[in-house]
Every structure is written in structure tokens, then in C-alpha cells.
Amino acid sequence: MARTRVFRVMRGRMHFKCPSCQSKKIVSVSPRLRRRSVKCHKCAETTNCSLNRRALRRSMQSGRIQMIRFDGKEFEADIHDISDAGIGVELSIRDSLKIAAGQRYKFRCGWNPRLIAASNYEVRSVKAQHVGLKKII
């Protein structure tokens, strides 16, 4: 059965490492590809590769946090992902209608206070219930 792994693509190539035998090789990747199956040249096991082309590292997270707008209004949100440049959250339908691009927020995380930096964030995109915020220095 094929396994799925995430590989980073740099300059049109990915460094493939077989999950079974640990053999390595460089594989060329087309610019529009998001997924690709690669067969190991030693053990012949097939691996489904999910291709990551992001320059900044992004980690997936889950949990409830508080979003605090500068006028004092608070929303509860489900954290989706965190990177050095920003954060992605999911809101309830009612709360997502109250958010617009350009608004500034702070976050409070009760279960891990060091998870989110004590910075200000600006709303960059609102797509249905998913909100993307960029860290402001």
C-alpha cells in the first residue's frame, strides 16, 4: 500500500527519501503539480508525495483561542495553522460576518500562552469561515 508524505520543492526539484529503506534521490517536478507518486529505485515501494512549494514553514495546529479586536470585542476561533508570518483560523458563521480585511487583532491562547506571539495581526483574507491574518511588526 502506498504511503503519503510531504516533500518540499525547491527550484523545480524535490529531495525524495524512501520511508522504507531510507534511500535518497533528487526528482524533477513540473511547476503545476501538487501530488506525485514516486517509486523507490532500491526497494520498488511506491510513495504518494504531496508537494510543498512554500518558502516559509507552516505548522498545522488545532485548538480554541480568543481573538481580541482593538475596540475590545472578543471572538472564539479554532486555530488552523501557524507560520512565522501569520496565522489561519476558523470562526463560526455568525462571527465571520463581523470580520473584514484590514482589521487588527491580538490573540490569547489559554492552553498554551507561548504558542502565539504577543504581536498584532491584521486580517488579510476572509473566505467563508476561514480567516487569514498577517503578523504586524
PDB file of C-alpha atoms in Angstrom:
ATOM      1  CA  MET A   1       0.000   0.000   0.000  1.00  0.00           C
ATOM      2  CA  ALA A   2       1.358   3.435  -0.947  1.00  0.00           C
ATOM      3  CA  ARG A   3       2.239   5.876   1.815  1.00  0.00           C
ATOM      4  CA  THR A   4       1.689   9.627   1.641  1.00  0.00           C
ATOM      5  CA  ARG A   5       4.479  12.015   2.660  1.00  0.00           C
ATOM      6  CA  VAL A   6       5.035  15.750   2.278  1.00  0.00           C
ATOM      7  CA  PHE A   7       8.167  16.835   0.384  1.00  0.00           C
ATOM      8  CA  ARG A   8       9.462  20.351  -0.141  1.00  0.00           C
ATOM      9  CA  VAL A   9      10.078  21.522  -3.714  1.00  0.00           C
ATOM     10  CA  MET A  10      12.944  23.916  -4.378  1.00  0.00           C
ATOM     11  CA  ARG A  11      13.919  25.123  -7.865  1.00  0.00           C
ATOM     12  CA  GLY A  12      11.739  22.517  -9.572  1.00  0.00           C
ATOM     13  CA  ARG A  13      13.216  19.541  -7.692  1.00  0.00           C
ATOM     14  CA  MET A  14      12.436  17.591  -4.556  1.00  0.00           C
ATOM     15  CA  HIS A  15      14.742  15.533  -2.379  1.00  0.00           C
ATOM     16  CA  PHE A  16      12.953  12.181  -2.161  1.00  0.00           C
ATOM     17  CA  LYS A  17      13.726   9.886   0.775  1.00  0.00           C
ATOM     18  CA  CYS A  18      12.104   6.453   0.782  1.00  0.00           C
ATOM     19  CA  PRO A  19      10.196   5.834   4.051  1.00  0.00           C
ATOM     20  CA  SER A  20      11.045   2.101   3.974  1.00  0.00           C
ATOM     21  CA  CYS A  21      14.696   1.779   3.005  1.00  0.00           C
ATOM     22  CA  GLN A  22      15.804   5.420   3.563  1.00  0.00           C
ATOM     23  CA  SER A  23      17.443   5.668   0.118  1.00  0.00           C
ATOM     24  CA  LYS A  24      17.607   9.189  -1.347  1.00  0.00           C
ATOM     25  CA  LYS A  25      17.324  10.682  -4.808  1.00  0.00           C
ATOM     26  CA  ILE A  26      16.527  14.015  -6.448  1.00  0.00           C
ATOM     27  CA  VAL A  27      13.347  14.051  -8.538  1.00  0.00           C
ATOM     28  CA  SER A  28      12.333  16.745 -11.051  1.00  0.00           C
ATOM     29  CA  VAL A  29       8.853  18.169 -10.580  1.00  0.00           C
ATOM     30  CA  SER A  30       6.627  20.084 -13.018  1.00  0.00           C
ATOM     31  CA  PRO A  31       5.574  23.567 -11.888  1.00  0.00           C
ATOM     32  CA  ARG A  32       1.830  22.866 -11.708  1.00  0.00           C
ATOM     33  CA  LEU A  33       1.988  19.513  -9.901  1.00  0.00           C
ATOM     34  CA  ARG A  34       0.601  19.260  -6.349  1.00  0.00           C
ATOM     35  CA  ARG A  35       0.905  15.482  -5.883  1.00  0.00           C
ATOM     36  CA  ARG A  36       3.097  12.833  -7.430  1.00  0.00           C
ATOM     37  CA  SER A  37       3.781   9.129  -6.961  1.00  0.00           C
ATOM     38  CA  VAL A  38       7.434   8.128  -6.795  1.00  0.00           C
ATOM     39  CA  LYS A  39       8.735   4.565  -6.951  1.00  0.00           C
ATOM     40  CA  CYS A  40      11.890   3.831  -4.968  1.00  0.00           C
ATOM     41  CA  HIS A  41      14.851   2.781  -7.117  1.00  0.00           C
ATOM     42  CA  LYS A  42      16.071   0.265  -4.479  1.00  0.00           C
ATOM     43  CA  CYS A  43      13.077  -1.387  -2.817  1.00  0.00           C
ATOM     44  CA  ALA A  44      10.460  -0.556  -5.516  1.00  0.00           C
ATOM     45  CA  GLU A  45       7.927   0.729  -2.977  1.00  0.00           C
ATOM     46  CA  THR A  46       5.603   3.464  -4.232  1.00  0.00           C
ATOM     47  CA  THR A  47       5.167   6.630  -2.166  1.00  0.00           C
ATOM     48  CA  ASN A  48       2.486   9.249  -2.770  1.00  0.00           C
ATOM     49  CA  CYS A  49       4.193  12.630  -2.464  1.00  0.00           C
ATOM     50  CA  SER A  50       2.353  15.800  -1.522  1.00  0.00           C
ATOM     51  CA  LEU A  51       4.450  18.693  -2.825  1.00  0.00           C
ATOM     52  CA  ASN A  52       5.039  21.772  -0.652  1.00  0.00           C
ATOM     53  CA  ARG A  53       6.275  24.855  -2.522  1.00  0.00           C
ATOM     54  CA  ARG A  54       6.004  27.346   0.352  1.00  0.00           C
ATOM     55  CA  ALA A  55       9.068  29.414   1.185  1.00  0.00           C
ATOM     56  CA  LEU A  56       8.062  29.797   4.847  1.00  0.00           C
ATOM     57  CA  ARG A  57       7.447  26.850   7.130  1.00  0.00           C
ATOM     58  CA  ARG A  58       3.836  26.411   8.241  1.00  0.00           C
ATOM     59  CA  SER A  59       2.752  24.105  11.050  1.00  0.00           C
ATOM     60  CA  MET A  60      -0.752  22.750  11.448  1.00  0.00           C
ATOM     61  CA  GLN A  61      -2.346  23.330  14.837  1.00  0.00           C
ATOM     62  CA  SER A  62      -5.725  22.773  16.412  1.00  0.00           C
ATOM     63  CA  GLY A  63      -7.366  24.261  19.483  1.00  0.00           C
ATOM     64  CA  ARG A  64      -9.575  27.112  20.689  1.00  0.00           C
ATOM     65  CA  ILE A  65      -8.185  30.634  21.058  1.00  0.00           C
ATOM     66  CA  GLN A  66      -9.562  34.106  21.760  1.00  0.00           C
ATOM     67  CA  MET A  67      -9.358  36.834  19.097  1.00  0.00           C
ATOM     68  CA  ILE A  68      -9.431  40.315  20.623  1.00  0.00           C
ATOM     69  CA  ARG A  69     -10.235  43.284  18.393  1.00  0.00           C
ATOM     70  CA  PHE A  70      -8.801  46.696  19.305  1.00  0.00           C
ATOM     71  CA  ASP A  71     -12.248  48.001  20.318  1.00  0.00           C
ATOM     72  CA  GLY A  72     -12.428  45.208  22.943  1.00  0.00           C
ATOM     73  CA  LYS A  73     -14.760  42.820  21.095  1.00  0.00           C
ATOM     74  CA  GLU A  74     -13.753  39.155  21.543  1.00  0.00           C
ATOM     75  CA  PHE A  75     -14.372  36.140  19.310  1.00  0.00           C
ATOM     76  CA  GLU A  76     -13.646  32.465  19.878  1.00  0.00           C
ATOM     77  CA  ALA A  77     -11.834  30.805  17.000  1.00  0.00           C
ATOM     78  CA  ASP A  78     -10.383  27.422  16.064  1.00  0.00           C
ATOM     79  CA  ILE A  79      -6.734  27.756  15.178  1.00  0.00           C
ATOM     80  CA  HIS A  80      -5.904  26.113  11.867  1.00  0.00           C
ATOM     81  CA  ASP A  81      -2.231  26.797  11.086  1.00  0.00           C
ATOM     82  CA  ILE A  82       0.658  28.988  12.233  1.00  0.00           C
ATOM     83  CA  SER A  83       3.684  30.309  10.384  1.00  0.00           C
ATOM     84  CA  ASP A  84       6.333  32.929  11.139  1.00  0.00           C
ATOM     85  CA  ALA A  85       4.411  35.446   9.031  1.00  0.00           C
ATOM     86  CA  GLY A  86       0.849  34.841  10.218  1.00  0.00           C
ATOM     87  CA  ILE A  87      -1.949  32.616  11.396  1.00  0.00           C
ATOM     88  CA  GLY A  88      -5.030  30.938   9.919  1.00  0.00           C
ATOM     89  CA  VAL A  89      -8.199  30.499  11.979  1.00  0.00           C
ATOM     90  CA  GLU A  90     -11.750  29.269  11.502  1.00  0.00           C
ATOM     91  CA  LEU A  91     -14.687  31.147  13.010  1.00  0.00           C
ATOM     92  CA  SER A  92     -18.358  30.432  13.466  1.00  0.00           C
ATOM     93  CA  ILE A  93     -20.593  31.663  10.646  1.00  0.00           C
ATOM     94  CA  ARG A  94     -22.014  34.463  12.818  1.00  0.00           C
ATOM     95  CA  ASP A  95     -18.567  35.740  13.850  1.00  0.00           C
ATOM     96  CA  SER A  96     -17.094  35.503  10.339  1.00  0.00           C
ATOM     97  CA  LEU A  97     -19.676  38.022   9.108  1.00  0.00           C
ATOM     98  CA  LYS A  98     -18.352  40.597  11.614  1.00  0.00           C
ATOM     99  CA  ILE A  99     -14.760  40.424  10.349  1.00  0.00           C
ATOM    100  CA  ALA A 100     -13.364  42.412   7.420  1.00  0.00           C
ATOM    101  CA  ALA A 101      -9.968  42.753   5.776  1.00  0.00           C
ATOM    102  CA  GLY A 102      -7.749  45.375   7.386  1.00  0.00           C
ATOM    103  CA  GLN A 103      -8.994  44.925  10.958  1.00  0.00           C
ATOM    104  CA  ARG A 104      -6.359  44.359  13.655  1.00  0.00           C
ATOM    105  CA  TYR A 105      -6.439  41.686  16.358  1.00  0.00           C
ATOM    106  CA  LYS A 106      -4.486  40.231  19.255  1.00  0.00           C
ATOM    107  CA  PHE A 107      -4.728  36.593  20.330  1.00  0.00           C
ATOM    108  CA  ARG A 108      -4.934  34.880  23.685  1.00  0.00           C
ATOM    109  CA  CYS A 109      -4.371  31.152  23.997  1.00  0.00           C
ATOM    110  CA  GLY A 110      -5.392  29.746  27.384  1.00  0.00           C
ATOM    111  CA  TRP A 111      -3.967  26.248  26.943  1.00  0.00           C
ATOM    112  CA  ASN A 112      -0.505  27.399  25.705  1.00  0.00           C
ATOM    113  CA  PRO A 113       0.301  31.111  26.246  1.00  0.00           C
ATOM    114  CA  ARG A 114       3.607  30.841  24.326  1.00  0.00           C
ATOM    115  CA  LEU A 115       2.009  29.351  21.194  1.00  0.00           C
ATOM    116  CA  ILE A 116       1.110  32.724  19.674  1.00  0.00           C
ATOM    117  CA  ALA A 117       3.490  35.678  19.895  1.00  0.00           C
ATOM    118  CA  ALA A 118       2.261  38.805  21.662  1.00  0.00           C
ATOM    119  CA  SER A 119       2.044  40.650  18.346  1.00  0.00           C
ATOM    120  CA  ASN A 120      -0.674  42.422  16.460  1.00  0.00           C
ATOM    121  CA  TYR A 121      -2.243  40.705  13.474  1.00  0.00           C
ATOM    122  CA  GLU A 122      -4.075  42.199  10.502  1.00  0.00           C
ATOM    123  CA  VAL A 123      -6.841  40.399   8.607  1.00  0.00           C
ATOM    124  CA  ARG A 124      -5.696  39.727   5.034  1.00  0.00           C
ATOM    125  CA  SER A 125      -8.365  37.368   3.730  1.00  0.00           C
ATOM    126  CA  VAL A 126     -11.808  36.142   4.716  1.00  0.00           C
ATOM    127  CA  LYS A 127     -13.099  33.151   2.763  1.00  0.00           C
ATOM    128  CA  ALA A 128     -16.354  31.866   4.250  1.00  0.00           C
ATOM    129  CA  GLN A 129     -15.343  30.834   7.788  1.00  0.00           C
ATOM    130  CA  HIS A 130     -11.569  30.700   7.206  1.00  0.00           C
ATOM    131  CA  VAL A 131      -9.664  33.880   8.120  1.00  0.00           C
ATOM    132  CA  GLY A 132      -6.019  34.558   7.280  1.00  0.00           C
ATOM    133  CA  LEU A 133      -4.120  37.076   9.411  1.00  0.00           C
ATOM    134  CA  LYS A 134      -0.660  38.540   8.861  1.00  0.00           C
ATOM    135  CA  LYS A 135       1.682  39.396  11.722  1.00  0.00           C
ATOM    136  CA  ILE A 136       2.404  43.119  12.028  1.00  0.00           C
ATOM    137  CA  ILE A 137       5.796  44.051  13.415  1.00  0.00           C
TER     138      ILE A 137
END
